[in-house]
Amino acid sequence: MSGEGTPVADRRYSGGCHYILQPSMKIGITCYPTYGGSGVVATELGLELAARGHDVHFISYAVPVRMAEPSERIHFHEVEVMNYPLFDHPPYTLALATKMHNVAANEGLDLLHVHYAIPHSVSAYLARAMLRPARLPFVTTLHGTDVTLVGADRSYLPITRFSIEQSDAVTAISEYLRGVTEREFGARKTVEMIPNFVNCDVFQPADGACHRAMFASDSERLLAHLSNFRPVKRVTDVIEIFALVRKEIRARLLMIGDGPERGEAEWMARERGIARDVIFLGKQNQVQDLINCADVMLLPSDLESFGLVALEAMACGVPCVCSRVGGLPEVVREGVDGYLLEPRDVPGMAAKALDILTDPDRREAMGRAGRERAINQFCSDKIIPLYEELYRRVLDGDG
Ligand code: GMT
């Protein structure tokens, strides 16, 4: 640890606070850098920590998607995987462990924080062992399928359980996921719950900031969906829900993101005769500007350990219609800031979306309630100190 008080680079981060009186830390963060909730959370965490005066070193195979412009406290270290004809499967886990070790040694990292257990916590375990006798503790944050899929695929279970147990501290992003982890992996490791967060200055209602007119006329309502279009997200249900809504009112649908189910969703939109009203935008940065255009957010997933998109929508004052699964009920309150329905209840979700879209007062009240909840429970300024406190406990050998 070093430093006594350091100015903050970007005032949008850390709630506009620009001088933090605390010793700063050097933190290595590893995540999947692609579009996806765990990478977004890890990247936003790094940006927030840097804004609070810490040195952040992202270690991954590509620059994380939401990483801001370079700053003196944000560094990126690319993991290059050597290939050789013998390697049918390039050994990324080992390349990552080596890079973690080298960065820790060269930059004097205090600790590593890995997001998503497989394979990141295994690499961190190796890096920590390689660096001995110097100390390099690591924190593992579980995001979802690193636990739930492993529960289904026994081949990964022993090594995931091992690397979780070996972590100096383990966090899960919802009570739901903490419970699943304890059931799957036994009670041999304490799992702390630190919920996901949103930067309430970046994600905030901003009428006029979005170019709504590009997507819908004044007489049309605008629905949105944002995901990585994996099967678990049920993007075809999004299209079906919209088709039912479209039968009742003039509306358009923004599909933000990309992934394996996009082709199926595009086909279904054509099949239902609504293709002209469904806009596939593909992968986007600045998603807050798009969310802000929407009147309602649809998230009909089969499973969400948290549902970061629901929180981002709430912070923008946009009500959600979601599945009552996983950690989503910990984020969205039924009938208050959105609606929760059984997954695959397409008619039910369409009816609730129509309730919101045809009643401006209800939409307004739900949007306001969601924004308040995001501010009170999930804003970065509430959550980042929990990670800092955890790091300090780990560094004090008290994790
Ligand atoms: O676990 C996954 O499927 C991947 C992960 C990701 O990288 O998008 O998503 C999970 O982590 C997000 C951030 O913590 C959560 O908001 C998502 O709910 C969660 N996804 C699932 O549980 C399916």
Coordinates of N, CA, C and O in Angstrom, one line a residue, residues 43-162:
T43 N -14.7 -4.1 -14.9 CA -14.1 -2.9 -15.5 C -14.6 -1.7 -14.7 O -13.8 -0.8 -14.4
E44 N -15.9 -1.6 -14.5 CA -16.4 -0.4 -13.7 C -15.8 -0.4 -12.3 O -15.5 0.7 -11.8
L45 N -15.6 -1.5 -11.7 CA -14.9 -1.6 -10.4 C -13.5 -1.0 -10.5 O -13.1 -0.2 -9.7
G46 N -12.8 -1.4 -11.5 CA -11.4 -0.9 -11.7 C -11.4 0.6 -11.9 O -10.6 1.3 -11.3
L47 N -12.4 1.1 -12.7 CA -12.4 2.6 -13.0 C -12.8 3.3 -11.7 O -12.2 4.4 -11.4
E48 N -13.7 2.8 -10.9 CA -14.1 3.4 -9.6 C -12.9 3.4 -8.7 O -12.6 4.4 -8.0
L49 N -12.2 2.3 -8.6 CA -11.0 2.2 -7.7 C -9.9 3.2 -8.1 O -9.3 3.8 -7.2
A50 N -9.7 3.3 -9.4 CA -8.7 4.2 -9.9 C -9.1 5.7 -9.5 O -8.3 6.5 -9.1
A51 N -10.4 5.9 -9.7 CA -10.9 7.3 -9.3 C -10.8 7.6 -7.8 O -10.7 8.7 -7.4
R52 N -10.7 6.5 -7.0 CA -10.5 6.7 -5.6 C -9.0 6.6 -5.2 O -8.7 6.5 -4.0
G53 N -8.2 6.7 -6.2 CA -6.8 6.8 -5.9 C -5.9 5.6 -5.9 O -4.7 5.6 -5.7
H54 N -6.6 4.4 -6.3 CA -5.8 3.2 -6.3 C -5.2 3.0 -7.7 O -5.7 3.5 -8.7
D55 N -4.1 2.2 -7.8 CA -3.5 1.8 -9.1 C -4.2 0.5 -9.5 O -4.1 -0.5 -8.8
V56 N -4.7 0.6 -10.7 CA -5.4 -0.6 -11.2 C -4.8 -1.2 -12.5 O -4.5 -0.4 -13.4
H57 N -4.5 -2.5 -12.4 CA -3.8 -3.2 -13.6 C -4.8 -4.2 -14.1 O -5.0 -5.3 -13.4
F58 N -5.4 -4.0 -15.2 CA -6.2 -5.0 -15.9 C -5.3 -6.0 -16.5 O -4.4 -5.6 -17.3
I59 N -5.6 -7.3 -16.3 CA -4.7 -8.4 -16.9 C -5.7 -9.3 -17.6 O -6.5 -10.0 -17.0
S60 N -5.7 -9.3 -19.0 CA -6.6 -10.1 -19.7 C -6.1 -10.2 -21.2 O -5.1 -9.7 -21.5
Y61 N -6.9 -11.0 -22.0 CA -6.4 -11.2 -23.4 C -6.8 -10.0 -24.3 O -6.3 -10.0 -25.4
A62 N -7.6 -9.1 -23.8 CA -8.0 -8.0 -24.7 C -8.4 -6.8 -23.7 O -8.8 -7.1 -22.6
V63 N -8.4 -5.6 -24.2 CA -8.8 -4.5 -23.4 C -10.3 -4.6 -23.1 O -11.1 -4.8 -24.0
P64 N -10.7 -4.6 -21.8 CA -12.1 -4.7 -21.4 C -13.0 -3.7 -22.1 O -12.6 -2.5 -22.3
V65 N -14.2 -4.1 -22.5 CA -15.0 -3.2 -23.4 C -15.3 -1.8 -22.8 O -15.4 -0.9 -23.6
R66 N -15.5 -1.8 -21.5 CA -15.9 -0.4 -21.0 C -14.7 0.3 -20.4 O -14.9 1.3 -19.7
M67 N -13.5 -0.1 -20.7 CA -12.4 0.6 -20.2 C -12.3 2.0 -20.8 O -12.4 2.2 -22.0
A68 N -12.2 3.0 -19.9 CA -12.2 4.4 -20.4 C -10.8 4.7 -21.1 O -10.0 3.9 -21.2
E69 N -10.7 6.0 -21.4 CA -9.4 6.4 -22.0 C -8.3 6.2 -21.0 O -8.5 6.1 -19.8
P70 N -7.1 6.1 -21.5 CA -6.0 5.8 -20.6 C -5.9 6.8 -19.5 O -6.2 8.0 -19.7
S71 N -5.4 6.4 -18.3 CA -5.2 7.4 -17.2 C -4.0 6.9 -16.5 O -3.6 5.7 -16.6
E72 N -3.4 7.7 -15.7 CA -2.1 7.3 -15.0 C -2.4 6.2 -14.0 O -1.4 5.5 -13.6
R73 N -3.6 6.0 -13.6 CA -3.9 4.9 -12.6 C -4.5 3.7 -13.2 O -4.9 2.8 -12.5
I74 N -4.8 3.7 -14.5 CA -5.4 2.5 -15.1 C -4.4 1.9 -16.2 O -4.0 2.6 -17.1
H75 N -4.1 0.7 -16.0 CA -3.1 0.1 -16.9 C -3.7 -1.2 -17.4 O -4.5 -1.9 -16.8
F76 N -3.2 -1.6 -18.6 CA -3.7 -2.8 -19.2 C -2.5 -3.7 -19.6 O -1.5 -3.2 -20.2
H77 N -2.6 -5.0 -19.2 CA -1.5 -5.9 -19.6 C -2.1 -7.0 -20.4 O -3.0 -7.8 -19.9
E78 N -1.7 -7.2 -21.6 CA -2.3 -8.2 -22.5 C -1.6 -9.6 -22.2 O -0.4 -9.7 -22.2
V79 N -2.5 -10.5 -22.1 CA -2.0 -11.9 -22.0 C -1.9 -12.5 -23.4 O -3.0 -12.7 -24.1
E80 N -0.7 -12.8 -23.8 CA -0.6 -13.4 -25.2 C -0.4 -14.9 -25.0 O 0.5 -15.3 -24.2
V81 N -1.1 -15.7 -25.7 CA -1.0 -17.1 -25.6 C -0.2 -17.7 -26.7 O -0.6 -17.5 -27.9
M82 N 0.9 -18.2 -26.4 CA 1.8 -18.8 -27.4 C 1.1 -20.0 -28.0 O 0.5 -20.8 -27.3
N83 N 1.1 -20.1 -29.3 CA 0.6 -21.3 -29.9 C 1.7 -22.2 -30.5 O 2.7 -21.7 -30.8
Y84 N 1.4 -23.4 -30.6 CA 2.3 -24.4 -31.1 C 1.5 -25.5 -31.7 O 0.4 -25.9 -31.1
P85 N 1.9 -26.1 -32.9 CA 1.0 -27.1 -33.5 C 0.6 -28.2 -32.5 O -0.5 -28.8 -32.7
L86 N 1.4 -28.5 -31.5 CA 1.1 -29.6 -30.6 C -0.1 -29.2 -29.7 O -0.9 -30.1 -29.3
F87 N -0.3 -27.9 -29.5 CA -1.4 -27.4 -28.6 C -2.7 -27.4 -29.4 O -3.0 -26.4 -30.0
D88 N -3.5 -28.4 -29.2 CA -4.9 -28.3 -29.8 C -5.6 -27.1 -29.1 O -6.5 -26.5 -29.6
H89 N -5.3 -27.0 -27.8 CA -6.0 -26.0 -27.0 C -4.9 -25.1 -26.3 O -4.3 -25.6 -25.4
P90 N -4.7 -23.9 -26.8 CA -3.7 -23.1 -26.3 C -3.9 -22.9 -24.8 O -5.0 -22.7 -24.3
P91 N -2.8 -23.0 -24.0 CA -3.0 -23.0 -22.5 C -3.1 -21.6 -21.9 O -2.2 -21.1 -21.2
Y92 N -4.3 -21.0 -22.1 CA -4.6 -19.6 -21.6 C -4.4 -19.5 -20.1 O -3.8 -18.5 -19.6
T93 N -4.8 -20.5 -19.4 CA -4.7 -20.5 -17.9 C -3.3 -20.3 -17.4 O -3.0 -19.5 -16.5
L94 N -2.4 -20.9 -18.1 CA -1.0 -20.8 -17.7 C -0.4 -19.5 -18.2 O 0.4 -18.9 -17.4
A95 N -0.8 -19.1 -19.4 CA -0.3 -17.8 -19.9 C -0.7 -16.7 -18.9 O 0.0 -15.7 -18.6
L96 N -2.0 -16.8 -18.5 CA -2.6 -15.8 -17.6 C -1.8 -15.8 -16.2 O -1.5 -14.7 -15.7
A97 N -1.6 -17.0 -15.7 CA -0.9 -17.1 -14.4 C 0.5 -16.5 -14.5 O 1.0 -15.7 -13.6
T98 N 1.2 -16.7 -15.6 CA 2.5 -16.2 -15.8 C 2.5 -14.6 -15.9 O 3.3 -13.9 -15.3
K99 N 1.5 -14.1 -16.6 CA 1.3 -12.6 -16.7 C 1.0 -12.0 -15.4 O 1.5 -11.0 -15.0
M100 N 0.1 -12.7 -14.6 CA -0.2 -12.2 -13.3 C 1.0 -12.1 -12.4 O 1.2 -11.2 -11.7
H101 N 1.8 -13.2 -12.5 CA 3.0 -13.3 -11.7 C 4.0 -12.1 -12.1 O 4.5 -11.4 -11.2
N102 N 4.2 -11.9 -13.4 CA 5.1 -10.9 -13.8 C 4.6 -9.5 -13.5 O 5.4 -8.7 -13.0
V103 N 3.3 -9.3 -13.7 CA 2.8 -7.9 -13.3 C 2.9 -7.7 -11.8 O 3.4 -6.6 -11.4
A104 N 2.6 -8.7 -11.1 CA 2.7 -8.5 -9.6 C 4.1 -8.2 -9.2 O 4.4 -7.3 -8.4
A105 N 5.1 -8.9 -9.8 CA 6.5 -8.7 -9.4 C 7.0 -7.4 -9.9 O 7.6 -6.6 -9.1
N106 N 6.7 -7.0 -11.1 CA 7.2 -5.8 -11.7 C 6.5 -4.5 -11.1 O 7.1 -3.5 -11.0
E107 N 5.2 -4.6 -10.9 CA 4.5 -3.4 -10.5 C 4.3 -3.4 -9.0 O 3.7 -2.4 -8.4
G108 N 4.6 -4.5 -8.3 CA 4.4 -4.5 -6.8 C 3.0 -4.5 -6.4 O 2.5 -3.8 -5.5
L109 N 2.2 -5.4 -7.1 CA 0.8 -5.5 -6.8 C 0.5 -5.9 -5.3 O 1.3 -6.7 -4.8
D110 N -0.5 -5.3 -4.7 CA -0.9 -5.8 -3.4 C -1.7 -7.0 -3.4 O -1.6 -7.9 -2.5
L111 N -2.6 -7.1 -4.4 CA -3.4 -8.3 -4.5 C -4.0 -8.4 -5.9 O -4.0 -7.5 -6.7
L112 N -4.6 -9.6 -6.2 CA -5.3 -9.8 -7.4 C -6.8 -9.9 -7.1 O -7.2 -10.5 -6.0
H113 N -7.6 -9.4 -8.0 CA -9.1 -9.6 -7.9 C -9.6 -10.2 -9.2 O -9.6 -9.5 -10.2
V114 N -10.0 -11.5 -9.1 CA -10.4 -12.1 -10.4 C -12.0 -12.2 -10.4 O -12.6 -12.5 -9.4
H115 N -12.5 -12.0 -11.6 CA -14.0 -12.1 -11.8 C -14.3 -13.2 -12.7 O -13.8 -13.3 -13.8
Y116 N -15.1 -14.1 -12.2 CA -15.5 -15.4 -12.8 C -14.4 -16.4 -12.5 O -13.2 -16.2 -12.8
A117 N -14.8 -17.4 -11.8 CA -13.8 -18.4 -11.2 C -13.0 -19.1 -12.3 O -11.8 -19.4 -12.1
I118 N -13.7 -19.5 -13.4 CA -13.0 -20.4 -14.3 C -12.5 -19.6 -15.5 O -13.3 -18.9 -16.2
P119 N -11.3 -19.6 -15.8 CA -10.2 -20.3 -15.1 C -9.4 -19.3 -14.2 O -8.3 -19.6 -13.7
H120 N -10.0 -18.1 -14.1 CA -9.2 -17.0 -13.5 C -8.7 -17.3 -12.1 O -7.5 -16.9 -11.7
S121 N -9.5 -18.0 -11.3 CA -9.0 -18.2 -9.9 C -7.9 -19.3 -9.9 O -7.1 -19.3 -9.0
V122 N -8.0 -20.2 -10.9 CA -6.9 -21.2 -10.9 C -5.6 -20.5 -11.3 O -4.5 -20.8 -10.7
S123 N -5.6 -19.6 -12.3 CA -4.4 -18.8 -12.6 C -3.9 -18.0 -11.4 O -2.7 -17.9 -11.2
A124 N -4.8 -17.4 -10.7 CA -4.4 -16.6 -9.6 C -3.7 -17.4 -8.5 O -2.7 -17.0 -7.9
Y125 N -4.3 -18.6 -8.3 CA -3.7 -19.6 -7.4 C -2.2 -19.9 -7.8 O -1.3 -19.9 -6.9
L126 N -2.0 -20.1 -9.1 CA -0.7 -20.5 -9.5 C 0.3 -19.2 -9.4 O 1.4 -19.4 -8.9
A127 N -0.2 -18.1 -9.7 CA 0.6 -16.9 -9.6 C 1.0 -16.6 -8.2 O 2.2 -16.3 -7.9
R128 N 0.1 -16.8 -7.3 CA 0.4 -16.6 -5.9 C 1.5 -17.6 -5.4 O 2.4 -17.2 -4.7
A129 N 1.3 -18.9 -5.9 CA 2.3 -19.9 -5.5 C 3.7 -19.6 -6.1 O 4.7 -19.7 -5.4
M130 N 3.7 -19.1 -7.3 CA 5.0 -18.8 -8.0 C 5.7 -17.6 -7.3 O 6.9 -17.6 -7.4
L131 N 5.0 -16.7 -6.8 CA 5.6 -15.5 -6.2 C 6.1 -15.7 -4.8 O 6.9 -14.9 -4.3
R132 N 5.8 -16.8 -4.2 CA 6.3 -17.0 -2.8 C 7.8 -17.0 -2.8 O 8.4 -17.4 -3.7
P133 N 8.4 -16.4 -1.7 CA 7.8 -16.1 -0.4 C 7.1 -14.7 -0.4 O 6.6 -14.4 0.6
A134 N 7.2 -14.0 -1.5 CA 6.4 -12.7 -1.5 C 4.9 -13.0 -1.4 O 4.5 -14.1 -1.8
R135 N 4.2 -12.1 -0.9 CA 2.7 -12.3 -0.7 C 1.9 -11.8 -1.8 O 2.1 -10.6 -2.2
L136 N 1.0 -12.5 -2.4 CA 0.1 -12.1 -3.4 C -1.3 -12.7 -3.2 O -1.7 -13.7 -3.8
P137 N -2.1 -12.1 -2.2 CA -3.4 -12.7 -2.0 C -4.3 -12.5 -3.2 O -4.1 -11.6 -4.0
F138 N -5.4 -13.3 -3.3 CA -6.3 -13.1 -4.4 C -7.8 -13.2 -3.9 O -8.1 -14.1 -3.1
V139 N -8.6 -12.4 -4.5 CA -10.1 -12.4 -4.2 C -10.8 -12.9 -5.4 O -10.4 -12.5 -6.5
T140 N -11.7 -13.8 -5.2 CA -12.5 -14.3 -6.4 C -13.9 -13.8 -6.2 O -14.6 -13.9 -5.2
T141 N -14.4 -13.2 -7.3 CA -15.9 -12.8 -7.3 C -16.6 -13.7 -8.3 O -16.2 -13.8 -9.5
L142 N -17.6 -14.3 -7.8 CA -18.4 -15.3 -8.6 C -19.6 -14.5 -9.2 O -20.2 -13.7 -8.5
H143 N -19.9 -14.8 -10.5 CA -20.9 -14.0 -11.2 C -22.1 -14.8 -11.6 O -23.1 -14.2 -11.9
G144 N -22.0 -16.1 -11.7 CA -23.2 -16.9 -12.1 C -22.9 -18.2 -12.6 O -22.7 -19.2 -11.8
T145 N -22.7 -18.3 -13.9 CA -22.5 -19.6 -14.5 C -21.2 -20.3 -14.1 O -21.0 -21.5 -14.2
D146 N -20.3 -19.5 -13.5 CA -19.0 -20.1 -13.0 C -19.4 -21.0 -11.9 O -18.7 -22.0 -11.5
V147 N -20.6 -20.8 -11.2 CA -21.1 -21.7 -10.2 C -22.2 -22.6 -10.7 O -22.2 -23.8 -10.6
T148 N -23.2 -22.0 -11.4 CA -24.4 -22.7 -11.8 C -24.1 -23.8 -12.8 O -24.6 -24.9 -12.8
L149 N -23.2 -23.4 -13.8 CA -22.9 -24.4 -14.9 C -22.0 -25.5 -14.3 O -22.2 -26.7 -14.6
V150 N -21.1 -25.1 -13.4 CA -20.2 -26.1 -12.8 C -21.0 -27.1 -12.0 O -20.7 -28.3 -11.9
G151 N -22.1 -26.6 -11.4 CA -23.0 -27.5 -10.7 C -23.5 -28.6 -11.6 O -23.7 -29.7 -11.2
A152 N -23.7 -28.2 -12.8 CA -24.3 -29.2 -13.8 C -23.2 -30.0 -14.4 O -23.4 -31.1 -14.8
D153 N -22.0 -29.4 -14.6 CA -20.9 -30.1 -15.2 C -19.9 -30.6 -14.2 O -19.0 -29.8 -13.8
R154 N -20.0 -31.8 -13.8 CA -19.1 -32.3 -12.7 C -17.6 -32.3 -13.0 O -16.8 -32.3 -12.1
S155 N -17.3 -32.3 -14.3 CA -15.9 -32.3 -14.6 C -15.1 -31.1 -14.1 O -13.9 -31.2 -13.8
Y156 N -15.7 -30.0 -14.1 CA -15.1 -28.8 -13.6 C -15.2 -28.6 -12.0 O -14.6 -27.7 -11.5
L157 N -16.1 -29.4 -11.4 CA -16.4 -29.1 -10.0 C -15.1 -29.2 -9.1 O -14.9 -28.2 -8.4
P158 N -14.3 -30.2 -9.2 CA -13.2 -30.3 -8.2 C -12.3 -29.1 -8.3 O -11.9 -28.6 -7.3
I159 N -11.9 -28.7 -9.5 CA -10.9 -27.6 -9.6 C -11.5 -26.3 -9.3 O -10.9 -25.4 -8.7
T160 N -12.8 -26.1 -9.6 CA -13.4 -24.9 -9.2 C -13.6 -24.8 -7.7 O -13.3 -23.8 -7.1
R161 N -14.0 -25.9 -7.1 CA -14.1 -25.9 -5.6 C -12.8 -25.6 -5.0 O -12.7 -24.8 -4.1
F162 N -11.7 -26.2 -5.5 CA -10.4 -26.0 -5.0 C -10.0 -24.6 -5.1 O -9.5 -24.0 -4.1

